[in-house]
mmCIF file of C-alpha atoms in Angstrom:
data_model
loop_
_atom_site.group_PDB
_atom_site.id
_atom_site.type_symbol
_atom_site.label_atom_id
_atom_site.label_comp_id
_atom_site.label_asym_id
_atom_site.label_seq_id
_atom_site.Cartn_x
_atom_site.Cartn_y
_atom_site.Cartn_z
ATOM 1 C CA UNK A 1 104.737 19.368 -48.194
ATOM 2 C CA UNK A 2 105.454 15.862 -48.652
ATOM 3 C CA UNK A 3 107.047 15.609 -45.160
ATOM 4 C CA UNK A 4 103.855 16.766 -43.512
ATOM 5 C CA UNK A 5 101.651 14.193 -45.050
ATOM 6 C CA UNK A 6 104.207 10.948 -43.483
ATOM 7 C CA UNK A 7 102.946 9.077 -41.443
ATOM 8 C CA UNK A 8 105.842 8.061 -38.801
ATOM 9 C CA UNK A 9 105.424 5.234 -35.943
ATOM 10 C CA UNK A 10 108.488 4.915 -34.490
ATOM 11 C CA UNK A 11 109.052 1.005 -33.479
ATOM 12 C CA UNK A 12 106.277 -0.371 -34.821
ATOM 13 C CA UNK A 13 107.349 -3.929 -34.608
ATOM 14 C CA UNK A 14 108.425 -3.773 -31.062
ATOM 15 C CA UNK A 15 104.681 -1.872 -30.167
ATOM 16 C CA UNK A 16 102.854 -4.771 -32.105
ATOM 17 C CA UNK A 17 105.610 -7.692 -30.339
ATOM 18 C CA UNK A 18 104.546 -5.999 -26.681
ATOM 19 C CA UNK A 19 101.059 -5.574 -27.774
ATOM 20 C CA UNK A 20 100.378 -9.023 -28.466
ATOM 21 C CA UNK A 21 102.543 -10.111 -25.212
ATOM 22 C CA UNK A 22 99.809 -7.971 -23.140
ATOM 23 C CA UNK A 23 97.039 -9.654 -24.820
ATOM 24 C CA UNK A 24 98.664 -12.946 -23.759
ATOM 25 C CA UNK A 25 99.173 -11.816 -20.317
ATOM 26 C CA UNK A 26 95.551 -10.519 -20.008
ATOM 27 C CA UNK A 27 94.443 -14.180 -21.584
ATOM 28 C CA UNK A 28 96.070 -15.697 -18.724
ATOM 29 C CA UNK A 29 95.538 -13.857 -15.878
ATOM 30 C CA UNK A 30 91.753 -14.483 -16.438
ATOM 31 C CA UNK A 31 92.175 -18.199 -17.261
ATOM 32 C CA UNK A 32 94.721 -18.693 -14.250
ATOM 33 C CA UNK A 33 92.339 -16.595 -11.943
ATOM 34 C CA UNK A 34 95.377 -14.321 -10.824
ATOM 35 C CA UNK A 35 94.551 -11.640 -8.065
ATOM 36 C CA UNK A 36 92.680 -8.301 -9.189
ATOM 37 C CA UNK A 37 95.421 -5.912 -9.072
ATOM 38 C CA UNK A 38 97.251 -7.912 -11.879
ATOM 39 C CA UNK A 39 94.169 -7.504 -13.922
ATOM 40 C CA UNK A 40 93.692 -4.048 -12.959
ATOM 41 C CA UNK A 41 97.556 -3.254 -14.049
ATOM 42 C CA UNK A 42 97.197 -5.068 -17.422
ATOM 43 C CA UNK A 43 93.676 -3.369 -17.848
ATOM 44 C CA UNK A 44 95.452 -0.302 -17.305
ATOM 45 C CA UNK A 45 98.081 -1.042 -19.900
ATOM 46 C CA UNK A 46 95.644 -2.407 -22.362
ATOM 47 C CA UNK A 47 93.819 1.146 -21.882
ATOM 48 C CA UNK A 48 97.098 2.939 -23.270
ATOM 49 C CA UNK A 49 97.519 0.493 -26.334
ATOM 50 C CA UNK A 50 93.896 1.138 -27.146
ATOM 51 C CA UNK A 51 94.555 4.868 -27.087
ATOM 52 C CA UNK A 52 97.397 4.248 -29.157
ATOM 53 C CA UNK A 53 95.801 2.182 -31.989
ATOM 54 C CA UNK A 54 92.923 4.807 -32.248
ATOM 55 C CA UNK A 55 95.696 7.263 -32.915
ATOM 56 C CA UNK A 56 97.030 5.374 -35.508
ATOM 57 C CA UNK A 57 93.675 4.200 -36.797
ATOM 58 C CA UNK A 58 92.585 7.615 -37.401
ATOM 59 C CA UNK A 59 96.258 8.973 -39.089
ATOM 60 C CA UNK A 60 96.087 6.066 -41.310
ATOM 61 C CA UNK A 61 91.995 6.917 -42.136
ATOM 62 C CA UNK A 62 93.384 10.374 -43.084
ATOM 63 C CA UNK A 63 96.397 9.457 -44.332
ATOM 64 C CA UNK A 64 95.506 6.312 -46.510
ATOM 65 C CA UNK A 65 91.638 6.467 -47.808
ATOM 66 C CA UNK A 66 92.445 4.332 -50.494
ATOM 67 C CA UNK A 67 93.248 1.390 -48.276
ATOM 68 C CA UNK A 68 89.992 -0.216 -46.925
ATOM 69 C CA UNK A 69 91.550 -3.589 -45.915
ATOM 70 C CA UNK A 70 94.218 -2.251 -43.882
ATOM 71 C CA UNK A 71 91.510 -0.085 -41.952
ATOM 72 C CA UNK A 72 89.010 -2.691 -41.653
ATOM 73 C CA UNK A 73 91.706 -4.739 -40.121
ATOM 74 C CA UNK A 74 92.386 -1.917 -37.723
ATOM 75 C CA UNK A 75 88.759 -2.059 -36.931
ATOM 76 C CA UNK A 76 88.824 -5.656 -36.032
ATOM 77 C CA UNK A 77 91.929 -5.712 -33.918
ATOM 78 C CA UNK A 78 89.931 -2.415 -31.991
ATOM 79 C CA UNK A 79 87.263 -4.813 -31.364
ATOM 80 C CA UNK A 80 89.468 -7.377 -30.069
ATOM 81 C CA UNK A 81 90.924 -4.929 -27.510
ATOM 82 C CA UNK A 82 87.526 -3.560 -26.641
ATOM 83 C CA UNK A 83 86.146 -7.002 -26.150
ATOM 84 C CA UNK A 84 89.223 -8.265 -24.100
ATOM 85 C CA UNK A 85 89.682 -4.821 -22.024
ATOM 86 C CA UNK A 86 85.989 -5.853 -21.148
ATOM 87 C CA UNK A 87 86.364 -9.050 -19.757
ATOM 88 C CA UNK A 88 89.920 -8.086 -18.020
ATOM 89 C CA UNK A 89 87.814 -5.182 -16.188
ATOM 90 C CA UNK A 90 84.741 -7.605 -15.525
ATOM 91 C CA UNK A 91 87.402 -9.928 -13.823
ATOM 92 C CA UNK A 92 88.938 -7.438 -11.681
ATOM 93 C CA UNK A 93 85.643 -6.094 -10.364
ATOM 94 C CA UNK A 94 84.677 -9.649 -9.240
ATOM 95 C CA UNK A 95 88.154 -10.053 -7.674
ATOM 96 C CA UNK A 96 87.445 -6.735 -5.593
ATOM 97 C CA UNK A 97 84.139 -7.647 -4.913
ATOM 98 C CA UNK A 98 85.073 -11.261 -3.655
ATOM 99 C CA UNK A 99 87.685 -9.964 -1.573
ATOM 100 C CA UNK A 100 86.089 -6.621 -0.552
ATOM 101 C CA UNK A 101 85.527 -6.889 3.543
ATOM 102 C CA UNK A 102 82.462 -4.639 3.039
ATOM 103 C CA UNK A 103 80.968 -6.853 0.969
ATOM 104 C CA UNK A 104 81.774 -9.496 3.343
ATOM 105 C CA UNK A 105 79.955 -7.600 6.353
ATOM 106 C CA UNK A 106 76.759 -7.739 4.548
ATOM 107 C CA UNK A 107 76.221 -11.284 4.528
ATOM 108 C CA UNK A 108 77.782 -11.665 8.066
ATOM 109 C CA UNK A 109 75.027 -12.846 10.926
ATOM 110 C CA UNK A 110 75.346 -10.885 13.988
ATOM 111 C CA UNK A 111 74.316 -12.401 17.385
ATOM 112 C CA UNK A 112 73.176 -9.913 19.921
ATOM 113 C CA UNK A 113 72.239 -12.203 22.611
ATOM 114 C CA UNK A 114 68.589 -11.015 22.712
ATOM 115 C CA UNK A 115 65.587 -13.076 22.358
ATOM 116 C CA UNK A 116 62.507 -12.460 20.948
#
């Protein structure tokens, strides 16, 4: 019975080290105006971490209902991840729109040689 109530997360330190490196990469991508494909890749990776964090949060909430400080910390982390993810996706969309040939064609003047 006690084993069933245990919360086991392998390599927790490695998970958070990689997570914080990814946060830094997302920030650098946006600040350095990297290409949109890198933003897409980082955004997808960040979504995976967000899902994992939500699972951890849910398990902690169910397992340790008496630790409001820890749950509050997780809520803040999830909020930050959501904001960074939104910024990364907004950057990706802006880069795609800026480099899309379809969008460039919308603003192109074509002379047909007809007068009048």
